[in-house]
Amino acid sequence: MITSLSIKNYALIEKLAIDFSKGFSIITGETGAGKSIILGAIGLVLGKRADLTSLKNKEEKCVIEAQFEIGKYNLREFFEANDLDYEDDTIIRREILPSGKSRAFINDSPVNLQELQDLSLYLIDIHSQQQTQELSDENVQFKIIDAIANNAEVIAEYQKLLKSYKSDRSKLNALLKKQSDAGKEQEYHTFLLNELVATQLKSGEQEELEADYEKLNNVEIIKESLDKSLAIANEEQFGVFHNLNEIKNALQKVAPFSVEYQKLFERITSLTIEFDDVSKELENCSEKLLNDPAQLELINQKLQSIYNLQKKHQVSSVDELLQIQSDLGNSLLELDNMDEEIALLTKSIEEKATELDIHASKIHENRVNAIPKLSAQLVSILETLGMPNARFNMELQSSETYFQNGKDELQFLFSANKGTDFGLLKKVASGGEMSRIMLAVKAILAKYSKLPTLIFDEIDTGVSGEIAIRMGEIMKEMSSTMQIFAITHLPQIAAKGDSHFKVSKSTVGDDTLSELKLLSQENRIIEIAQMLSGANISDSALNHAKELLN
């Protein structure tokens, strides 16, 4: 339960600190006094988004801090799962900076809003008039029935299995589409692969083939140039080799006379040896060079095949063609294996569908057993709230669709008066009737819920008199097992509270401030008397207020 609330620089509140107790607490105040501001501050602590409009003074940060007593609510596992320090008295703090940025802390550990929202589900349920309208929503109706049916665990198992089932279905659909698309292209891809394989491509061969082609295509010119070079080198009297030897012999005679001449002799000797090697290479190349038109044609055909394939696949190298060949091979192999994968997924889906049907059947059975209990309890409570002829007809219809909470479809039908047909709740129930039905629902759920705190925000809309008294008694009864707050305009409900807080608004200079105060017994009598008769309190109003409180 919430034990204290501290607010600084929020909306019309400059600074506020208030303690709360267990049981039934009442919050009253004139329209516009700031009751919604208190709820807004609690909402921020519970993870609602905020902006700069929340700041009273735009140059200072807003800080809202709430302390919760959670020792009895088995939340250690949640704190451990989110790597948070657990304390029986847990403090949640929310800060909104002048820059507009927001920060949140649980026991001084920084958290994101999602973690705050997840924790808030275990702490407080704020019931607003909007939530009363949500009673007409099928998902909300299912949640009510499932709480009575104790379906939480089986629905959690069902949802986990449904997620896996949907994942498999998504994979299967993707595979079937891929298989269909691939099937249309399989023949063409097979042709492309066979074409590449038939070419017998090898990495680096294009450069070798192009070099061999140039050599064979210019064999006559090359032969003539090699032979001419050999003739110049080896001519008997005037050839290069003969002249180098003459120079070498001449330098050999003078080499002993100087280091400089010795080096020149060594260099010409080295040059002679190198030239002799070059001459022999030229002779070897000339002997190997043959005019082979047939080989030239084979090389040309292979190169043309490579060029055509590169153009077709829009690449520029044999290595890229080899990669395409590998990809095509893998794609066709994958297509061959796809049938087996589809068969395995289909089997898995069928098995999970069977399990889902078992879970859905259990959920349905529990709901069927819970509906009469829920209907009887609702009718009983509504009878005391001035609706003696209220009747419910909750029709469950099994479908073939896997919904998020089972396979059931629900019609939540209602009739408020004898002789009238059942109709959809949202169409036949008035605002006052919806308020009473929601209070009855909350009273029933309180027996099945471990939620520590429930805040009713003007659930008394559309009711008054004796019905208001009974509504107050029901909330008082609920407060024996949980902390209850009621924001109300009705003195009959206000008088039922264990403690009474008043929200008021005042003007200080050019500023408007809201504050929340715990009323003493004397001030409480005055407040309820004002709720009965207005600002001018009569003696009868005071006496009536005392009677209500007693």
Coordinates of C-alpha atoms in Angstrom, one line a residue:
M1 CA 0.0 0.0 0.0
I2 CA 1.0 3.6 -0.5
T3 CA 2.2 5.1 2.9
S4 CA 3.3 8.6 1.8
L5 CA 3.4 11.0 -1.1
S6 CA 5.7 14.0 -1.6
I7 CA 5.2 16.5 -4.4
K8 CA 7.4 19.4 -5.3
N9 CA 6.9 22.0 -8.1
Y10 CA 4.1 20.1 -9.9
A11 CA 1.1 21.9 -11.5
L12 CA -0.5 24.0 -8.8
I13 CA 1.4 22.4 -6.0
E14 CA 4.5 24.1 -4.8
K15 CA 5.3 21.7 -2.0
L16 CA 3.3 18.9 -0.4
A17 CA 4.0 16.0 1.9
I18 CA 1.3 13.7 3.2
D19 CA 1.1 10.3 4.9
F20 CA -1.6 7.7 4.2
S21 CA -2.9 4.8 6.3
K22 CA -4.4 1.5 5.5
G23 CA -8.2 1.1 5.3
F24 CA -10.6 3.5 3.6
S25 CA -9.5 7.0 2.8
I26 CA -11.7 9.8 1.4
I27 CA -10.5 12.7 -0.8
T28 CA -12.9 15.6 -1.4
G29 CA -12.7 19.1 -2.7
E30 CA -14.5 21.5 -5.0
T31 CA -14.4 21.0 -8.7
G32 CA -11.1 22.4 -10.0
A33 CA -9.4 22.4 -6.5
G34 CA -6.8 20.0 -7.7
K35 CA -8.0 16.4 -7.1
S36 CA -6.9 15.5 -10.6
I37 CA -3.5 17.0 -9.9
I38 CA -3.0 14.5 -7.0
L39 CA -4.0 11.6 -9.3
G40 CA -1.7 13.0 -12.0
A41 CA 1.2 13.1 -9.6
I42 CA 0.5 9.5 -8.6
G43 CA 0.2 8.6 -12.3
L44 CA 3.7 10.0 -12.9
V45 CA 5.1 7.8 -10.1
L46 CA 3.4 4.9 -11.8
G47 CA 5.2 5.5 -15.1
K48 CA 3.0 7.9 -17.1
R49 CA 4.7 10.2 -19.5
A50 CA 5.4 13.8 -18.5
D51 CA 6.4 17.1 -20.2
L52 CA 7.3 20.6 -19.2
T53 CA 3.7 21.6 -18.6
S54 CA 3.9 19.5 -15.4
L55 CA 6.3 22.1 -13.9
K56 CA 4.9 24.9 -11.8
N57 CA 8.2 26.8 -11.9
K58 CA 9.7 26.1 -15.3
E59 CA 13.2 26.9 -14.0
E60 CA 13.2 24.2 -11.3
K61 CA 12.8 20.5 -11.5
C62 CA 9.7 18.7 -10.4
V63 CA 10.1 15.8 -7.9
I64 CA 7.4 13.4 -6.9
E65 CA 8.2 10.6 -4.4
A66 CA 5.9 7.9 -3.1
Q67 CA 6.7 5.2 -0.5
F68 CA 5.0 1.8 -0.7
E69 CA 4.8 -0.9 1.9
I70 CA 5.1 -4.1 -0.2
G71 CA 6.4 -6.7 2.3
K72 CA 3.2 -8.8 2.0
Y73 CA 3.0 -8.9 -1.8
N74 CA 5.7 -11.4 -2.9
L75 CA 7.5 -8.9 -5.2
R76 CA 11.1 -10.1 -4.5
E77 CA 11.1 -12.1 -7.7
F78 CA 10.2 -9.0 -9.7
F79 CA 13.0 -6.9 -8.2
E80 CA 15.5 -9.7 -8.8
A81 CA 14.4 -10.1 -12.4
N82 CA 14.9 -6.4 -13.0
D83 CA 18.1 -6.2 -11.0
L84 CA 16.7 -3.8 -8.4
D85 CA 17.4 -3.6 -4.7
Y86 CA 14.4 -4.9 -2.8
E87 CA 13.0 -3.1 0.3
D88 CA 9.8 -3.8 2.2
D89 CA 9.3 -0.1 2.2
T90 CA 10.0 0.8 -1.4
I91 CA 10.5 4.4 -2.6
I92 CA 9.7 5.4 -6.1
R93 CA 10.9 8.8 -7.2
R94 CA 10.2 10.7 -10.5
E95 CA 12.0 13.8 -11.6
I96 CA 11.1 16.1 -14.4
L97 CA 14.0 18.5 -15.3
P98 CA 13.5 22.0 -16.7
S99 CA 15.0 20.7 -20.0
G100 CA 11.9 18.4 -20.3
K101 CA 13.9 15.2 -19.6
S102 CA 12.4 12.8 -17.1
R103 CA 14.2 10.4 -14.7
A104 CA 12.8 7.6 -12.6
F105 CA 14.2 5.7 -9.6
I106 CA 13.2 2.7 -7.6
N107 CA 15.0 2.6 -4.2
D108 CA 17.5 5.0 -5.8
S109 CA 18.2 2.7 -8.7
P110 CA 17.6 4.4 -12.1
V111 CA 14.9 2.7 -14.1
N112 CA 13.1 3.3 -17.4
L113 CA 9.4 4.0 -17.7
Q114 CA 8.5 0.5 -18.8
E115 CA 10.0 -1.0 -15.6
L116 CA 8.1 1.6 -13.6
Q117 CA 4.9 0.7 -15.4
D118 CA 5.5 -3.0 -14.9
L119 CA 5.9 -2.5 -11.2
S120 CA 2.9 -0.3 -10.9
L121 CA 0.6 -3.2 -12.0
Y122 CA 1.4 -4.8 -8.6
L123 CA 0.8 -1.6 -6.6
I124 CA -2.2 0.6 -7.5
D125 CA -5.3 0.4 -9.7
I126 CA -6.7 3.8 -10.4
H127 CA -10.3 3.4 -11.4
S128 CA -11.5 6.4 -13.4
Q129 CA -14.8 7.2 -15.2
Q130 CA -13.0 6.2 -18.4
Q131 CA -12.4 2.7 -17.0
T132 CA -16.1 2.4 -16.3
Q133 CA -16.7 2.7 -20.0
E134 CA -14.0 0.1 -20.6
L135 CA -16.3 -2.4 -18.9
S136 CA -18.0 -2.7 -22.3
D137 CA -14.8 -3.9 -23.9
E138 CA -14.6 -7.6 -24.5
N139 CA -11.0 -7.9 -23.3
V140 CA -11.9 -6.3 -20.0
Q141 CA -14.9 -8.6 -19.6
F142 CA -12.7 -11.6 -20.2
K143 CA -10.2 -10.4 -17.6
I144 CA -13.0 -10.2 -15.0
I145 CA -14.2 -13.7 -15.8
D146 CA -10.7 -15.1 -15.9
A147 CA -9.9 -13.6 -12.5
I148 CA -12.9 -15.5 -11.0
A149 CA -12.0 -18.6 -13.0
N150 CA -8.4 -18.5 -11.7
N151 CA -7.2 -18.7 -15.4
A152 CA -4.0 -16.7 -15.0
E153 CA -1.6 -19.6 -15.0
V154 CA -3.2 -21.6 -17.8
I155 CA -3.5 -18.4 -19.9
A156 CA 0.2 -17.6 -19.4
E157 CA 1.1 -21.1 -20.6
Y158 CA -1.3 -20.7 -23.5
Q159 CA 0.2 -17.3 -24.5
K160 CA 3.7 -18.7 -24.4
L161 CA 2.7 -21.6 -26.6
L162 CA 0.7 -19.3 -28.9
K163 CA 3.8 -17.1 -29.4
S164 CA 5.8 -20.2 -30.5
Y165 CA 2.9 -21.4 -32.7
K166 CA 2.7 -18.0 -34.5
S167 CA 6.4 -17.9 -34.9
D168 CA 6.3 -21.4 -36.6
R169 CA 3.4 -20.3 -38.8
S170 CA 5.3 -17.2 -39.9
K171 CA 8.4 -19.3 -40.7
L172 CA 6.2 -21.8 -42.7
N173 CA 4.5 -19.0 -44.7
A174 CA 7.9 -17.5 -45.5
L175 CA 9.2 -20.9 -46.6
L176 CA 6.2 -21.6 -48.7
K177 CA 6.5 -18.2 -50.4
K178 CA 10.2 -18.7 -50.9
Q179 CA 9.5 -22.2 -52.3
S180 CA 6.8 -20.8 -54.7
D181 CA 9.1 -18.0 -55.9
A182 CA 12.1 -20.2 -56.2
G183 CA 10.1 -22.9 -58.1
K184 CA 9.3 -20.4 -60.8
E185 CA 13.0 -19.6 -61.2
Q186 CA 14.4 -23.0 -60.6
E187 CA 14.6 -24.0 -64.2
Y188 CA 16.4 -20.8 -65.2
H189 CA 18.8 -21.0 -62.2
T190 CA 19.6 -24.6 -63.2
F191 CA 20.4 -23.5 -66.7
L192 CA 22.6 -20.7 -65.4
L193 CA 24.4 -23.1 -63.1
N194 CA 25.0 -25.7 -65.8
E195 CA 26.3 -23.0 -68.2
L196 CA 28.8 -21.9 -65.6
V197 CA 29.9 -25.4 -64.7
A198 CA 30.3 -26.3 -68.4
T199 CA 32.7 -23.5 -68.9
Q200 CA 35.0 -25.1 -66.3
L201 CA 36.1 -21.8 -64.8
K202 CA 39.3 -21.5 -62.7
S203 CA 40.5 -18.6 -60.6
G204 CA 43.2 -16.6 -62.3
E205 CA 42.8 -18.3 -65.7
Q206 CA 41.5 -15.3 -67.6
E207 CA 44.8 -13.4 -67.2
E208 CA 46.7 -16.5 -68.4
L209 CA 44.5 -17.0 -71.4
E210 CA 44.7 -13.4 -72.4
A211 CA 48.5 -13.5 -72.2
D212 CA 48.6 -16.7 -74.3
Y213 CA 46.2 -15.3 -76.8
E214 CA 48.4 -12.2 -77.3
K215 CA 51.5 -14.3 -77.8
L216 CA 49.9 -16.7 -80.4
N217 CA 48.1 -14.0 -82.2
N218 CA 51.4 -12.1 -82.8
V219 CA 53.7 -15.1 -83.3
E220 CA 55.3 -13.9 -86.5
I221 CA 56.2 -10.4 -85.2
I222 CA 57.6 -12.0 -82.0
K223 CA 59.6 -14.6 -83.9
E224 CA 61.1 -12.0 -86.2
S225 CA 62.1 -9.7 -83.2
L226 CA 63.6 -12.6 -81.2
D227 CA 65.7 -13.8 -84.2
K228 CA 66.9 -10.3 -85.0
S229 CA 67.9 -9.8 -81.4
L230 CA 69.8 -13.1 -81.4
A231 CA 71.6 -12.1 -84.7
I232 CA 72.7 -8.8 -83.3
A233 CA 73.9 -10.4 -80.1
N234 CA 75.9 -13.3 -81.6
E235 CA 77.3 -12.0 -84.9
E236 CA 80.8 -13.4 -85.1
Q237 CA 82.9 -10.2 -85.6
F238 CA 80.5 -7.3 -84.7
G239 CA 78.0 -8.9 -82.4
V240 CA 77.2 -7.5 -79.0
F241 CA 78.6 -10.5 -77.2
H242 CA 81.8 -10.4 -79.2
N243 CA 82.3 -6.7 -78.4
L244 CA 81.6 -7.2 -74.7
N245 CA 84.3 -9.8 -74.6
E246 CA 86.7 -7.4 -76.3
I247 CA 86.0 -4.8 -73.7
K248 CA 86.4 -7.4 -71.0
N249 CA 89.8 -8.5 -72.3
A250 CA 91.1 -4.9 -72.6
L251 CA 90.0 -4.1 -69.0
Q252 CA 91.5 -7.3 -67.7
K253 CA 95.0 -6.0 -68.7
V254 CA 94.7 -2.8 -66.7
A255 CA 92.8 -4.1 -63.7
P256 CA 95.9 -4.8 -61.6
F257 CA 97.0 -1.1 -61.8
S258 CA 94.0 0.5 -59.9
V259 CA 91.1 -0.4 -57.7
E260 CA 89.0 1.8 -60.0
Y261 CA 90.0 -0.3 -63.1
Q262 CA 89.4 -3.5 -61.1
K263 CA 85.8 -2.5 -60.4
L264 CA 85.2 -1.6 -64.0
F265 CA 86.5 -5.1 -65.0
E266 CA 84.3 -6.8 -62.5
R267 CA 81.2 -4.9 -63.7
I268 CA 81.9 -5.7 -67.4
T269 CA 82.4 -9.3 -66.4
S270 CA 79.1 -9.4 -64.6
L271 CA 77.4 -7.7 -67.6
T272 CA 78.9 -10.3 -70.0
I273 CA 77.6 -13.1 -67.9
E274 CA 74.1 -11.5 -67.7
F275 CA 74.1 -10.8 -71.4
D276 CA 75.1 -14.4 -72.1
D277 CA 72.1 -15.5 -70.0
V278 CA 69.7 -13.2 -71.8
S279 CA 71.0 -14.5 -75.2
K280 CA 70.3 -18.1 -74.2
E281 CA 66.8 -17.1 -73.0
L282 CA 66.1 -15.4 -76.3
E283 CA 67.2 -18.5 -78.1
N284 CA 65.0 -20.7 -75.8
C285 CA 62.0 -18.5 -76.4
S286 CA 62.5 -18.5 -80.2
E287 CA 62.8 -22.3 -80.2
K288 CA 59.5 -22.8 -78.2
L289 CA 57.6 -20.3 -80.3
L290 CA 55.3 -22.1 -82.7
N291 CA 52.6 -20.9 -85.0
D292 CA 49.5 -22.9 -83.7
P293 CA 46.2 -21.6 -85.2
A294 CA 44.2 -24.4 -83.6
Q295 CA 45.4 -23.6 -80.1
L296 CA 44.8 -19.9 -80.8
E297 CA 41.2 -20.7 -81.8
L298 CA 40.6 -22.8 -78.6
I299 CA 41.9 -19.9 -76.4
N300 CA 39.8 -17.4 -78.2
Q301 CA 36.6 -19.5 -77.8
K302 CA 37.3 -19.9 -74.0
L303 CA 37.9 -16.2 -73.6
Q304 CA 34.7 -15.4 -75.5
S305 CA 32.7 -17.7 -73.2
I306 CA 34.2 -15.9 -70.2
Y307 CA 33.4 -12.5 -71.6
N308 CA 29.8 -13.5 -72.5
L309 CA 29.2 -14.8 -69.0
Q310 CA 30.7 -11.7 -67.4
K311 CA 28.4 -9.5 -69.5
K312 CA 25.3 -11.7 -68.7
H313 CA 26.0 -11.6 -64.9
Q314 CA 27.3 -8.0 -64.9
V315 CA 30.6 -8.8 -63.3
S316 CA 34.2 -8.3 -64.4
S317 CA 36.2 -11.3 -63.1
V318 CA 36.2 -15.0 -63.1
D319 CA 36.3 -15.0 -59.3
E320 CA 32.9 -13.2 -59.3
L321 CA 31.5 -15.8 -61.7
L322 CA 32.7 -18.6 -59.5
Q323 CA 30.9 -16.9 -56.5
I324 CA 27.7 -16.7 -58.5
Q325 CA 28.2 -20.4 -59.5
S326 CA 28.6 -21.3 -55.8
D327 CA 25.5 -19.2 -54.8
L328 CA 23.4 -20.8 -57.5
G329 CA 24.5 -24.2 -56.3
N330 CA 23.6 -23.4 -52.7
S331 CA 20.3 -22.0 -53.7
L332 CA 19.3 -25.1 -55.6
L333 CA 20.5 -27.3 -52.7
E334 CA 18.5 -25.2 -50.3
L335 CA 15.4 -25.6 -52.4
D336 CA 16.0 -29.4 -52.4
N337 CA 16.1 -29.3 -48.6
M338 CA 13.1 -27.0 -48.3
D339 CA 10.6 -29.8 -48.5
E340 CA 12.0 -31.5 -45.5
E341 CA 12.1 -28.2 -43.5
I342 CA 8.4 -27.5 -44.5
A343 CA 7.4 -31.0 -43.4
L344 CA 9.1 -30.5 -40.0
L345 CA 7.5 -27.1 -39.4
T346 CA 4.1 -28.4 -40.5
K347 CA 4.4 -31.3 -37.9
S348 CA 5.5 -28.8 -35.2
I349 CA 2.6 -26.5 -35.9
E350 CA 0.1 -29.4 -35.8
E351 CA 1.5 -30.6 -32.4
K352 CA 1.4 -27.0 -31.0
A353 CA -2.1 -26.6 -32.3
T354 CA -3.2 -29.7 -30.4
E355 CA -1.6 -28.4 -27.2
L356 CA -3.2 -25.0 -27.7
D357 CA -6.6 -26.7 -28.1
I358 CA -6.1 -28.5 -24.8
H359 CA -5.2 -25.2 -23.0
A360 CA -8.0 -23.3 -24.7
S361 CA -10.4 -26.1 -23.7
K362 CA -9.3 -25.8 -20.1
I363 CA -9.6 -22.0 -20.2
H364 CA -13.1 -22.4 -21.6
E365 CA -14.1 -24.9 -19.0
N366 CA -12.9 -22.7 -16.2
R367 CA -14.8 -19.8 -17.6
V368 CA -18.0 -21.8 -18.0
N369 CA -17.7 -22.7 -14.3
A370 CA -16.9 -19.1 -13.2
I371 CA -19.7 -17.3 -15.1
P372 CA -22.5 -18.5 -12.8
K373 CA -20.5 -17.5 -9.8
L374 CA -19.7 -14.1 -11.2
S375 CA -23.3 -13.5 -12.3
A376 CA -24.7 -14.5 -8.9
Q377 CA -22.3 -12.3 -7.0
L378 CA -22.9 -9.3 -9.3
V379 CA -26.7 -9.7 -9.0
S380 CA -26.4 -10.0 -5.2
I381 CA -24.3 -6.8 -4.9
L382 CA -26.4 -4.8 -7.4
E383 CA -29.5 -5.7 -5.5
T384 CA -28.2 -3.9 -2.5
L385 CA -27.2 -1.0 -4.8
G386 CA -30.9 -0.4 -5.8
M387 CA -30.9 -2.7 -8.9
P388 CA -33.0 -5.6 -7.6
N389 CA -33.9 -6.8 -11.1
A390 CA -30.4 -6.7 -12.6
R391 CA -29.6 -9.8 -14.6
F392 CA -26.6 -10.9 -16.7
N393 CA -26.3 -13.4 -19.5
M394 CA -22.6 -14.1 -20.4
E395 CA -22.5 -16.2 -23.5
L396 CA -19.3 -18.0 -24.4
Q397 CA -18.9 -19.3 -28.0
S398 CA -15.9 -21.4 -29.0
S399 CA -14.3 -20.4 -32.3
E400 CA -11.6 -21.8 -34.5
T401 CA -9.4 -18.7 -34.0
Y402 CA -6.6 -18.6 -31.6
F403 CA -7.1 -15.3 -29.7
Q404 CA -4.5 -13.9 -27.2
N405 CA -6.5 -15.3 -24.3
G406 CA -8.0 -18.5 -25.7
K407 CA -10.5 -19.5 -28.4
D408 CA -13.7 -18.0 -26.9
E409 CA -15.9 -15.2 -28.1
L410 CA -18.0 -13.5 -25.5
Q411 CA -21.3 -11.6 -25.4
F412 CA -21.7 -9.8 -22.0
L413 CA -25.4 -9.2 -22.0
F414 CA -27.4 -7.2 -19.4
S415 CA -30.9 -6.4 -18.4
A416 CA -31.7 -3.9 -15.6
N417 CA -35.5 -4.3 -15.4
K418 CA -38.1 -7.0 -15.5
G419 CA -39.7 -7.6 -18.8
T420 CA -36.8 -6.1 -20.8
D421 CA -34.7 -8.2 -23.2
F422 CA -31.0 -8.7 -22.6
G423 CA -28.7 -6.3 -24.6
L424 CA -25.1 -5.5 -24.9
L425 CA -23.9 -3.8 -21.7
K426 CA -22.7 -0.6 -23.4
K427 CA -26.0 -0.1 -25.1
V428 CA -28.5 -0.8 -22.4
A429 CA -26.8 0.3 -19.1
S430 CA -27.0 4.0 -18.0
G431 CA -24.1 5.9 -16.6
G432 CA -25.3 5.4 -13.0
E433 CA -25.9 1.7 -13.7
M434 CA -22.4 1.3 -15.2
S435 CA -20.9 3.0 -12.1
R436 CA -22.7 0.5 -9.8
I437 CA -21.8 -2.5 -12.0
M438 CA -18.1 -1.4 -12.0
L439 CA -18.1 -1.1 -8.2
A440 CA -19.7 -4.5 -7.9
V441 CA -17.0 -5.9 -10.2
K442 CA -14.2 -4.3 -8.2
A443 CA -15.7 -5.6 -5.0
I444 CA -15.7 -9.1 -6.4
L445 CA -12.2 -8.9 -7.9
A446 CA -10.9 -7.6 -4.6
K447 CA -11.4 -11.1 -3.2
Y448 CA -9.3 -12.6 -5.9
S449 CA -6.7 -9.9 -6.4
K450 CA -3.5 -9.3 -4.4
L451 CA -3.4 -5.7 -5.4
P452 CA -2.6 -3.6 -2.3
T453 CA -4.3 -0.3 -3.3
L454 CA -7.4 0.7 -5.3
I455 CA -8.3 4.3 -6.0
F456 CA -11.9 5.1 -7.1
D457 CA -12.1 8.4 -9.0
E458 CA -15.7 9.5 -8.7
I459 CA -17.2 6.1 -9.2
D460 CA -20.4 7.5 -7.6
T461 CA -21.4 9.3 -10.9
G462 CA -25.1 9.2 -11.4
V463 CA -26.0 7.9 -7.9
S464 CA -27.2 9.5 -4.6
G465 CA -29.1 9.0 -1.4
E466 CA -29.4 5.5 -0.1
I467 CA -27.5 4.0 -3.0
A468 CA -24.5 6.2 -2.2
I469 CA -24.6 5.0 1.4
R470 CA -24.5 1.4 0.2
M471 CA -21.7 2.1 -2.3
G472 CA -19.7 3.6 0.6
E473 CA -20.4 0.5 2.7
I474 CA -19.1 -1.8 -0.1
M475 CA -15.9 0.3 -0.4
K476 CA -15.6 0.2 3.4
E477 CA -15.9 -3.6 3.3
M478 CA -13.3 -3.9 0.5
S479 CA -10.9 -1.8 2.7
S480 CA -10.7 -4.6 5.2
T481 CA -8.4 -6.5 2.8
M482 CA -6.8 -3.7 0.8
Q483 CA -6.2 0.0 0.9
I484 CA -9.0 2.0 -0.7
F485 CA -9.2 5.6 -1.8
A486 CA -12.4 7.3 -3.0
I487 CA -12.4 10.7 -4.6
T488 CA -16.1 11.7 -4.2
H489 CA -18.6 14.5 -4.1
L490 CA -21.1 12.5 -2.1
P491 CA -21.3 13.1 1.7
Q492 CA -22.8 9.6 2.1
I493 CA -19.6 8.0 0.8
A494 CA -17.3 10.6 2.4
A495 CA -18.7 9.7 5.8
K496 CA -17.7 6.0 5.5
G497 CA -14.0 6.7 5.3
D498 CA -11.5 5.9 8.1
S499 CA -9.6 9.0 7.2
H500 CA -10.6 12.1 5.2
F501 CA -8.4 14.4 3.0
K502 CA -9.4 17.6 1.5
V503 CA -8.0 19.2 -1.6
S504 CA -8.3 23.0 -1.6
K505 CA -7.1 25.8 -3.8
S506 CA -6.0 29.3 -2.7
T507 CA -4.6 32.5 -4.2
V508 CA -1.4 33.9 -2.8
G509 CA -0.5 37.2 -4.5
D510 CA -0.5 36.5 -8.2
D511 CA -0.1 32.7 -7.6
T512 CA -2.6 29.9 -7.3
L513 CA -1.8 27.0 -5.1
S514 CA -3.4 23.6 -4.4
E515 CA -2.9 21.7 -1.1
L516 CA -4.0 18.4 0.4
K517 CA -4.7 18.2 4.1
L518 CA -5.8 15.4 6.5
L519 CA -9.0 16.6 8.3
S520 CA -9.5 16.4 12.0
Q521 CA -12.9 15.0 13.2
E522 CA -14.2 18.5 13.8
N523 CA -13.1 19.8 10.3
R524 CA -14.5 16.6 8.8
I525 CA -18.0 17.3 10.2
I526 CA -17.7 20.8 8.7
E527 CA -16.6 19.4 5.3
I528 CA -19.4 16.9 5.1
A529 CA -21.9 19.6 6.2
Q530 CA -20.7 21.8 3.4
M531 CA -21.1 18.9 0.9
L532 CA -24.7 18.6 2.2
S533 CA -25.8 22.2 2.2
G534 CA -23.1 24.3 0.5
A535 CA -21.0 27.1 1.9
N536 CA -23.6 28.4 4.3
I537 CA -23.8 25.5 6.8
S538 CA -27.1 25.1 8.6
D539 CA -27.6 23.4 11.9
S540 CA -29.5 20.6 10.3
A541 CA -26.6 20.0 7.9
L542 CA -24.2 19.8 10.8
N543 CA -26.5 17.4 12.7
H544 CA -26.9 15.3 9.5
A545 CA -23.1 15.3 9.0
K546 CA -22.6 14.0 12.6
E547 CA -25.3 11.3 12.0
L548 CA -23.6 10.2 8.8
L549 CA -20.2 9.9 10.6
N550 CA -21.7 8.0 13.5

